């Protein structure tokens, strides 16, 4: 199992490794077929887990929740269901004070670099 390290600065402002662990596990299972009970999962190194997590797609449980939490388009927001509003508002209220402008800039830069690499650029 993983060695416990001090919490690092968050790299994605729309999910929390601890609070959203059930969504992460569900998403790992649906996208990669990995089970928490599997030997493969238990022996996985942290960097491999982090890489798989960063590749979680929008069709997974975590991907759908992250899409709800991160939406900023007023036209889309006005059509949110009551449950979508509850998910987004709860997340924003809980994290309003914890997401600094610097963290947001860092997260956006990470996304930008990932997209550049996916497109075949950046080395």
Coordinates of C-alpha atoms in Angstrom, one line a residue:
X1 CA 0.0 0.0 0.0
X2 CA 1.1 3.6 -0.3
X3 CA 3.4 5.3 2.1
X4 CA 1.7 8.3 3.7
X5 CA 3.3 11.6 2.8
X6 CA 2.4 15.1 4.0
X7 CA -0.3 16.6 1.9
X8 CA 1.1 18.5 -1.0
X9 CA -0.3 21.5 -2.7
X10 CA -3.4 20.5 -4.7
X11 CA -3.0 20.2 -8.4
X12 CA -6.7 20.1 -9.3
X13 CA -9.0 22.6 -7.6
X14 CA -12.1 20.5 -8.4
X15 CA -11.5 17.3 -6.5
X16 CA -10.1 16.3 -3.2
X17 CA -8.2 13.0 -2.9
X18 CA -9.7 12.3 0.5
X19 CA -13.2 13.7 0.2
X20 CA -13.7 12.2 -3.3
X21 CA -12.0 8.9 -2.8
X22 CA -15.2 6.9 -3.5
X23 CA -15.6 8.7 -6.8
X24 CA -11.9 8.1 -7.6
X25 CA -12.2 4.4 -6.9
X26 CA -15.4 4.2 -9.0
X27 CA -13.8 6.0 -11.8
X28 CA -10.6 3.9 -11.7
X29 CA -12.8 0.8 -11.9
X30 CA -15.0 2.0 -14.8
X31 CA -12.2 3.5 -16.8
X32 CA -9.2 1.2 -16.1
X33 CA -10.9 -1.9 -14.6
X34 CA -8.9 -1.5 -11.4
X35 CA -10.3 -2.7 -8.2
X36 CA -9.2 -1.5 -4.8
X37 CA -9.0 -5.1 -3.7
X38 CA -6.8 -6.1 -6.6
X39 CA -3.1 -6.9 -6.0
X40 CA -2.3 -4.6 -8.9
X41 CA -3.9 -1.6 -7.2
X42 CA -2.4 -2.4 -3.8
X43 CA 1.1 -2.6 -5.3
X44 CA 0.7 0.5 -7.5
X45 CA 3.3 3.3 -6.9
X46 CA 2.0 6.7 -6.1
X47 CA 3.2 8.3 -9.3
X48 CA 1.4 5.7 -11.4
X49 CA -1.8 6.2 -9.4
X50 CA -1.4 10.0 -9.9
X51 CA -0.9 9.6 -13.7
X52 CA -4.0 7.4 -14.0
X53 CA -6.0 9.8 -11.9
X54 CA -5.0 12.7 -14.1
X55 CA -6.3 10.8 -17.1
X56 CA -9.8 10.1 -15.7
X57 CA -12.3 10.9 -18.4
X58 CA -15.5 13.0 -18.3
X59 CA -17.7 9.9 -18.6
X60 CA -16.6 8.6 -15.2
X61 CA -18.3 9.4 -11.8
X62 CA -15.4 11.7 -10.9
X63 CA -15.3 13.3 -14.3
X64 CA -19.0 14.1 -14.2
X65 CA -18.8 15.7 -10.7
X66 CA -15.7 17.7 -11.7
X67 CA -17.5 19.0 -14.8
X68 CA -20.4 20.1 -12.5
X69 CA -18.1 21.8 -10.0
X70 CA -15.9 23.6 -12.6
X71 CA -18.7 24.9 -14.9
X72 CA -18.6 28.7 -15.3
X73 CA -20.8 29.3 -18.4
X74 CA -23.9 31.2 -17.1
X75 CA -26.1 29.7 -19.9
X76 CA -25.2 26.1 -18.8
X77 CA -25.5 27.0 -15.1
X78 CA -29.0 28.3 -15.5
X79 CA -30.1 24.9 -16.8
X80 CA -28.5 22.9 -13.9
X81 CA -30.8 20.6 -12.0
X82 CA -31.3 21.1 -8.3
X83 CA -28.9 18.3 -7.6
X84 CA -26.2 19.8 -9.9
X85 CA -26.6 23.1 -8.2
X86 CA -26.3 21.5 -4.8
X87 CA -23.1 19.7 -5.8
X88 CA -21.5 22.8 -7.3
X89 CA -22.6 25.2 -4.6
X90 CA -21.5 22.8 -1.8
X91 CA -18.1 22.5 -3.4
X92 CA -17.6 26.2 -4.1
X93 CA -18.6 27.1 -0.5
X94 CA -16.3 24.5 1.0
X95 CA -13.4 25.5 -1.2
X96 CA -13.8 29.2 -1.7
X97 CA -11.2 30.1 0.8
X98 CA -8.8 27.3 -0.1
X99 CA -8.4 27.9 -3.8
X100 CA -5.9 30.7 -4.2
X101 CA -5.4 32.6 -7.5
X102 CA -1.9 31.0 -7.5
X103 CA -3.3 27.5 -7.2
X104 CA -5.8 28.2 -10.0
X105 CA -3.0 29.5 -12.2
X106 CA -0.9 26.5 -11.5
X107 CA -3.8 24.1 -12.2
X108 CA -4.6 25.8 -15.5
X109 CA -0.9 25.7 -16.5
X110 CA -0.8 21.9 -15.7
X111 CA -3.9 21.4 -17.9
X112 CA -2.3 23.5 -20.7
X113 CA 0.9 21.4 -20.6
X114 CA -1.1 18.2 -20.6
X115 CA -3.0 19.3 -23.7
X116 CA 0.2 20.3 -25.4
X117 CA 1.7 16.9 -24.7
X118 CA -1.5 15.2 -25.9
X119 CA -1.2 17.1 -29.1
X120 CA 2.3 15.8 -29.6
X121 CA 4.1 19.0 -28.7
X122 CA 6.4 19.9 -25.8
X123 CA 9.0 17.2 -26.2

